[in-house]
mmCIF file of N, CA and C in Angstrom:
data_model
loop_
_atom_site.group_PDB
_atom_site.id
_atom_site.type_symbol
_atom_site.label_atom_id
_atom_site.label_comp_id
_atom_site.label_asym_id
_atom_site.label_seq_id
_atom_site.Cartn_x
_atom_site.Cartn_y
_atom_site.Cartn_z
ATOM 1 N N UNK A 101 -6.357 -10.899 -4.766
ATOM 2 C CA UNK A 101 -7.782 -11.089 -4.868
ATOM 3 C C UNK A 101 -8.154 -12.563 -4.967
ATOM 4 N N UNK A 102 -7.302 -13.335 -5.560
ATOM 5 C CA UNK A 102 -7.611 -14.749 -5.721
ATOM 6 C C UNK A 102 -7.568 -15.511 -4.408
ATOM 7 N N UNK A 103 -6.944 -14.938 -3.395
ATOM 8 C CA UNK A 103 -6.845 -15.637 -2.110
ATOM 9 C C UNK A 103 -8.221 -15.882 -1.515
ATOM 10 N N UNK A 104 -9.172 -15.022 -1.801
ATOM 11 C CA UNK A 104 -10.521 -15.219 -1.302
ATOM 12 C C UNK A 104 -11.276 -16.297 -2.050
ATOM 13 N N UNK A 105 -10.844 -16.617 -3.255
ATOM 14 C CA UNK A 105 -11.537 -17.599 -4.079
ATOM 15 C C UNK A 105 -10.903 -18.983 -4.037
ATOM 16 N N UNK A 106 -9.617 -19.039 -3.816
ATOM 17 C CA UNK A 106 -8.900 -20.311 -3.831
ATOM 18 C C UNK A 106 -8.707 -20.827 -2.411
ATOM 19 N N UNK A 107 -9.126 -22.045 -2.152
ATOM 20 C CA UNK A 107 -8.939 -22.595 -0.802
ATOM 21 C C UNK A 107 -7.451 -22.812 -0.500
ATOM 22 N N UNK A 108 -7.036 -22.344 0.663
ATOM 23 C CA UNK A 108 -5.645 -22.521 1.073
ATOM 24 C C UNK A 108 -4.690 -21.460 0.568
ATOM 25 N N UNK A 109 -5.162 -20.528 -0.258
ATOM 26 C CA UNK A 109 -4.289 -19.477 -0.786
ATOM 27 C C UNK A 109 -4.080 -18.400 0.283
ATOM 28 N N UNK A 110 -2.865 -17.886 0.365
ATOM 29 C CA UNK A 110 -2.533 -16.849 1.330
ATOM 30 C C UNK A 110 -2.731 -15.486 0.694
ATOM 31 N N UNK A 111 -3.346 -14.575 1.445
ATOM 32 C CA UNK A 111 -3.541 -13.227 0.919
ATOM 33 C C UNK A 111 -2.212 -12.484 0.891
ATOM 34 N N UNK A 112 -2.121 -11.470 0.057
ATOM 35 C CA UNK A 112 -0.908 -10.676 -0.053
ATOM 36 C C UNK A 112 -0.621 -9.960 1.260
ATOM 37 N N UNK A 113 -1.655 -9.457 1.916
ATOM 38 C CA UNK A 113 -1.464 -8.758 3.185
ATOM 39 C C UNK A 113 -0.893 -9.715 4.233
ATOM 40 N N UNK A 114 -1.419 -10.927 4.300
ATOM 41 C CA UNK A 114 -0.902 -11.905 5.260
ATOM 42 C C UNK A 114 0.532 -12.295 4.937
ATOM 43 N N UNK A 115 0.866 -12.419 3.659
ATOM 44 C CA UNK A 115 2.225 -12.780 3.262
ATOM 45 C C UNK A 115 3.213 -11.673 3.625
ATOM 46 N N UNK A 116 2.858 -10.418 3.358
ATOM 47 C CA UNK A 116 3.732 -9.299 3.710
ATOM 48 C C UNK A 116 3.849 -9.194 5.227
ATOM 49 N N UNK A 117 2.738 -9.393 5.935
ATOM 50 C CA UNK A 117 2.775 -9.377 7.392
ATOM 51 C C UNK A 117 3.701 -10.430 7.949
ATOM 52 N N UNK A 118 3.699 -11.606 7.358
ATOM 53 C CA UNK A 118 4.589 -12.681 7.817
ATOM 54 C C UNK A 118 6.050 -12.319 7.592
ATOM 55 N N UNK A 119 6.351 -11.662 6.484
ATOM 56 C CA UNK A 119 7.728 -11.225 6.229
ATOM 57 C C UNK A 119 8.151 -10.193 7.268
ATOM 58 N N UNK A 120 7.240 -9.272 7.595
ATOM 59 C CA UNK A 120 7.551 -8.262 8.617
ATOM 60 C C UNK A 120 7.813 -8.940 9.964
ATOM 61 N N UNK A 121 6.985 -9.912 10.310
ATOM 62 C CA UNK A 121 7.166 -10.640 11.570
ATOM 63 C C UNK A 121 8.504 -11.372 11.572
ATOM 64 N N UNK A 122 8.863 -12.003 10.462
ATOM 65 C CA UNK A 122 10.113 -12.754 10.382
ATOM 66 C C UNK A 122 11.339 -11.850 10.481
ATOM 67 N N UNK A 123 11.235 -10.612 9.985
ATOM 68 C CA UNK A 123 12.389 -9.712 9.938
ATOM 69 C C UNK A 123 12.483 -8.759 11.123
ATOM 70 N N UNK A 124 11.522 -8.796 12.027
ATOM 71 C CA UNK A 124 11.544 -7.848 13.148
ATOM 72 C C UNK A 124 12.677 -8.160 14.124
ATOM 73 N N UNK A 125 13.177 -7.137 14.795
ATOM 74 C CA UNK A 125 14.248 -7.363 15.772
ATOM 75 C C UNK A 125 13.721 -8.071 17.020
ATOM 76 N N UNK A 126 14.597 -8.687 17.774
ATOM 77 C CA UNK A 126 14.162 -9.379 18.997
ATOM 78 C C UNK A 126 13.477 -8.412 19.969
ATOM 79 N N UNK A 127 12.390 -8.848 20.561
ATOM 80 C CA UNK A 127 11.670 -8.030 21.522
ATOM 81 C C UNK A 127 10.601 -7.143 20.923
ATOM 82 N N UNK A 128 10.590 -6.986 19.605
ATOM 83 C CA UNK A 128 9.605 -6.107 18.970
ATOM 84 C C UNK A 128 8.194 -6.676 19.125
ATOM 85 N N UNK A 129 8.071 -7.991 19.061
ATOM 86 C CA UNK A 129 6.749 -8.601 19.207
ATOM 87 C C UNK A 129 6.162 -8.292 20.577
ATOM 88 N N UNK A 130 6.989 -8.324 21.606
ATOM 89 C CA UNK A 130 6.517 -8.031 22.958
ATOM 90 C C UNK A 130 6.002 -6.598 23.062
ATOM 91 N N UNK A 131 6.673 -5.661 22.398
ATOM 92 C CA UNK A 131 6.243 -4.263 22.412
ATOM 93 C C UNK A 131 4.900 -4.121 21.708
ATOM 94 N N UNK A 132 4.757 -4.755 20.565
ATOM 95 C CA UNK A 132 3.511 -4.667 19.806
ATOM 96 C C UNK A 132 2.362 -5.298 20.576
ATOM 97 N N UNK A 133 2.595 -6.437 21.183
ATOM 98 C CA UNK A 133 1.548 -7.093 21.973
ATOM 99 C C UNK A 133 1.187 -6.228 23.179
ATOM 100 N N UNK A 134 2.176 -5.564 23.781
ATOM 101 C CA UNK A 134 1.895 -4.678 24.908
ATOM 102 C C UNK A 134 1.044 -3.488 24.469
ATOM 103 N N UNK A 135 1.270 -2.984 23.256
ATOM 104 C CA UNK A 135 0.498 -1.841 22.753
ATOM 105 C C UNK A 135 -0.915 -2.230 22.328
ATOM 106 N N UNK A 136 -1.039 -3.332 21.604
ATOM 107 C CA UNK A 136 -2.317 -3.682 20.979
ATOM 108 C C UNK A 136 -3.018 -4.876 21.610
ATOM 109 N N UNK A 137 -2.364 -5.578 22.504
ATOM 110 C CA UNK A 137 -2.978 -6.724 23.162
ATOM 111 C C UNK A 137 -3.295 -7.836 22.171
ATOM 112 N N UNK A 138 -4.506 -8.367 22.269
ATOM 113 C CA UNK A 138 -4.887 -9.473 21.390
ATOM 114 C C UNK A 138 -5.192 -9.014 19.971
ATOM 115 N N UNK A 139 -5.224 -7.704 19.742
ATOM 116 C CA UNK A 139 -5.491 -7.166 18.398
ATOM 117 C C UNK A 139 -4.196 -6.884 17.637
ATOM 118 N N UNK A 140 -3.091 -7.505 18.017
ATOM 119 C CA UNK A 140 -1.818 -7.223 17.370
ATOM 120 C C UNK A 140 -1.798 -7.618 15.897
ATOM 121 N N UNK A 141 -2.427 -8.726 15.548
ATOM 122 C CA UNK A 141 -2.452 -9.145 14.138
ATOM 123 C C UNK A 141 -3.324 -8.208 13.304
ATOM 124 N N UNK A 142 -4.437 -7.761 13.868
ATOM 125 C CA UNK A 142 -5.294 -6.797 13.173
ATOM 126 C C UNK A 142 -4.540 -5.489 12.939
ATOM 127 N N UNK A 143 -3.809 -5.017 13.950
ATOM 128 C CA UNK A 143 -3.033 -3.789 13.797
ATOM 129 C C UNK A 143 -1.970 -3.947 12.709
ATOM 130 N N UNK A 144 -1.322 -5.101 12.676
ATOM 131 C CA UNK A 144 -0.308 -5.359 11.645
ATOM 132 C C UNK A 144 -0.934 -5.365 10.252
ATOM 133 N N UNK A 145 -2.063 -6.024 10.096
ATOM 134 C CA UNK A 145 -2.719 -6.081 8.787
ATOM 135 C C UNK A 145 -3.201 -4.701 8.341
ATOM 136 N N UNK A 146 -3.729 -3.892 9.263
ATOM 137 C CA UNK A 146 -4.141 -2.529 8.911
ATOM 138 C C UNK A 146 -2.942 -1.675 8.519
ATOM 139 N N UNK A 147 -1.823 -1.853 9.221
ATOM 140 C CA UNK A 147 -0.602 -1.124 8.884
ATOM 141 C C UNK A 147 -0.101 -1.510 7.497
ATOM 142 N N UNK A 148 -0.068 -2.802 7.206
ATOM 143 C CA UNK A 148 0.392 -3.275 5.895
ATOM 144 C C UNK A 148 -0.524 -2.735 4.793
ATOM 145 N N UNK A 149 -1.834 -2.779 5.011
ATOM 146 C CA UNK A 149 -2.779 -2.277 4.011
ATOM 147 C C UNK A 149 -2.604 -0.775 3.796
ATOM 148 N N UNK A 150 -2.442 -0.008 4.871
ATOM 149 C CA UNK A 150 -2.281 1.440 4.750
ATOM 150 C C UNK A 150 -0.994 1.808 4.009
ATOM 151 N N UNK A 151 0.095 1.130 4.341
ATOM 152 C CA UNK A 151 1.363 1.399 3.662
ATOM 153 C C UNK A 151 1.278 0.993 2.193
ATOM 154 N N UNK A 152 0.617 -0.118 1.896
ATOM 155 C CA UNK A 152 0.461 -0.563 0.509
ATOM 156 C C UNK A 152 -0.340 0.447 -0.311
ATOM 157 N N UNK A 153 -1.414 0.960 0.265
ATOM 158 C CA UNK A 153 -2.230 1.959 -0.427
ATOM 159 C C UNK A 153 -1.433 3.236 -0.647
ATOM 160 N N UNK A 154 -0.697 3.671 0.370
ATOM 161 C CA UNK A 154 0.105 4.892 0.238
ATOM 162 C C UNK A 154 1.196 4.730 -0.817
ATOM 163 N N UNK A 155 1.878 3.589 -0.813
ATOM 164 C CA UNK A 155 2.917 3.353 -1.822
ATOM 165 C C UNK A 155 2.320 3.243 -3.217
ATOM 166 N N UNK A 156 1.188 2.585 -3.331
ATOM 167 C CA UNK A 156 0.534 2.479 -4.634
ATOM 168 C C UNK A 156 0.133 3.829 -5.179
ATOM 169 N N UNK A 157 -0.375 4.700 -4.315
ATOM 170 C CA UNK A 157 -0.757 6.046 -4.752
ATOM 171 C C UNK A 157 0.470 6.862 -5.128
ATOM 172 N N UNK A 158 1.558 6.665 -4.414
ATOM 173 C CA UNK A 158 2.778 7.426 -4.671
ATOM 174 C C UNK A 158 3.505 6.947 -5.925
ATOM 175 N N UNK A 159 3.460 5.656 -6.196
ATOM 176 C CA UNK A 159 4.257 5.081 -7.276
ATOM 177 C C UNK A 159 3.472 4.787 -8.546
ATOM 178 N N UNK A 160 2.196 5.140 -8.586
ATOM 179 C CA UNK A 160 1.411 4.801 -9.769
ATOM 180 C C UNK A 160 2.010 5.465 -11.014
ATOM 181 N N UNK A 161 2.043 4.762 -12.122
ATOM 182 C CA UNK A 161 2.751 5.246 -13.310
ATOM 183 C C UNK A 161 2.086 6.430 -14.009
ATOM 184 N N UNK A 162 0.792 6.627 -13.852
ATOM 185 C CA UNK A 162 0.130 7.704 -14.568
ATOM 186 C C UNK A 162 0.070 8.998 -13.767
ATOM 187 N N UNK A 163 0.818 9.070 -12.676
ATOM 188 C CA UNK A 163 0.818 10.279 -11.851
ATOM 189 C C UNK A 163 1.438 11.438 -12.618
ATOM 190 N N UNK A 164 0.762 12.568 -12.610
ATOM 191 C CA UNK A 164 1.285 13.745 -13.318
ATOM 192 C C UNK A 164 2.122 14.579 -12.377
ATOM 193 N N UNK A 165 3.173 15.115 -12.909
ATOM 194 C CA UNK A 165 4.022 16.009 -12.131
ATOM 195 C C UNK A 165 3.696 17.440 -12.523
ATOM 196 N N UNK A 166 3.643 18.292 -11.550
ATOM 197 C CA UNK A 166 3.325 19.697 -11.801
ATOM 198 C C UNK A 166 4.435 20.333 -12.636
ATOM 199 N N UNK A 167 4.048 20.963 -13.719
ATOM 200 C CA UNK A 167 4.996 21.688 -14.542
ATOM 201 C C UNK A 167 5.868 20.838 -15.431
ATOM 202 N N UNK A 168 5.603 19.557 -15.562
ATOM 203 C CA UNK A 168 6.484 18.721 -16.369
ATOM 204 C C UNK A 168 6.170 18.821 -17.855
ATOM 205 N N UNK A 169 4.953 19.264 -18.176
ATOM 206 C CA UNK A 169 4.579 19.377 -19.575
ATOM 207 C C UNK A 169 4.376 18.044 -20.245
ATOM 208 N N UNK A 170 4.222 16.995 -19.483
ATOM 209 C CA UNK A 170 4.082 15.667 -20.072
ATOM 210 C C UNK A 170 2.635 15.277 -20.285
ATOM 211 N N UNK A 171 1.720 16.155 -19.985
ATOM 212 C CA UNK A 171 0.307 15.851 -20.143
ATOM 213 C C UNK A 171 -0.107 15.898 -21.598
ATOM 214 N N UNK A 172 -1.360 15.542 -21.890
ATOM 215 C CA UNK A 172 -1.834 15.578 -23.276
ATOM 216 C C UNK A 172 -1.928 17.018 -23.773
ATOM 217 N N UNK A 173 -1.804 17.212 -25.076
ATOM 218 C CA UNK A 173 -1.907 18.574 -25.614
ATOM 219 C C UNK A 173 -3.289 19.138 -25.357
ATOM 220 N N UNK A 174 -3.352 20.438 -25.255
ATOM 221 C CA UNK A 174 -4.613 21.116 -24.992
ATOM 222 C C UNK A 174 -5.494 21.024 -26.226
ATOM 223 N N UNK A 175 -6.644 20.375 -26.110
ATOM 224 C CA UNK A 175 -7.543 20.213 -27.250
ATOM 225 C C UNK A 175 -8.801 21.044 -27.073
ATOM 226 N N UNK A 176 -8.731 22.057 -26.224
ATOM 227 C CA UNK A 176 -9.911 22.890 -26.040
ATOM 228 C C UNK A 176 -10.152 23.729 -27.283
ATOM 229 N N UNK A 177 -11.406 24.126 -27.563
ATOM 230 C CA UNK A 177 -11.712 24.902 -28.766
ATOM 231 C C UNK A 177 -10.946 26.207 -28.858
ATOM 232 N N UNK A 178 -10.654 26.845 -27.732
ATOM 233 C CA UNK A 178 -9.954 28.137 -27.775
ATOM 234 C C UNK A 178 -8.503 27.968 -28.234
ATOM 235 N N UNK A 179 -7.918 26.813 -27.971
ATOM 236 C CA UNK A 179 -6.526 26.582 -28.368
ATOM 237 C C UNK A 179 -6.429 26.229 -29.855
ATOM 238 N N UNK A 180 -7.473 25.638 -30.439
ATOM 239 C CA UNK A 180 -7.379 25.221 -31.821
ATOM 240 C C UNK A 180 -7.909 26.260 -32.802
ATOM 241 N N UNK A 181 -8.653 27.234 -32.332
ATOM 242 C CA UNK A 181 -9.170 28.258 -33.250
ATOM 243 C C UNK A 181 -8.342 29.513 -33.121
ATOM 244 N N UNK A 182 -7.616 29.837 -34.160
ATOM 245 C CA UNK A 182 -6.762 31.014 -34.161
ATOM 246 C C UNK A 182 -7.290 32.018 -35.175
ATOM 247 N N UNK A 183 -8.502 32.545 -34.951
ATOM 248 C CA UNK A 183 -9.064 33.494 -35.912
ATOM 249 C C UNK A 183 -8.851 34.901 -35.518
#
């Protein structure tokens, strides 16, 4: 977020995109340019953003697992009144 406020700062999406570009196999850039033309950088940034959002949703620490019993205790009135 600070990349938009600080002059000269690189955004996280651009930094991850640069790593992907640096690690790609030979000839991959030609394939991507053939598919997306002059919009190849936009396609890369959208891909990085989509994967980041998906990983963040998958790896978030407060995610509940079905049937794990790790949720908060039931505090509904019916559970606490045993008359």
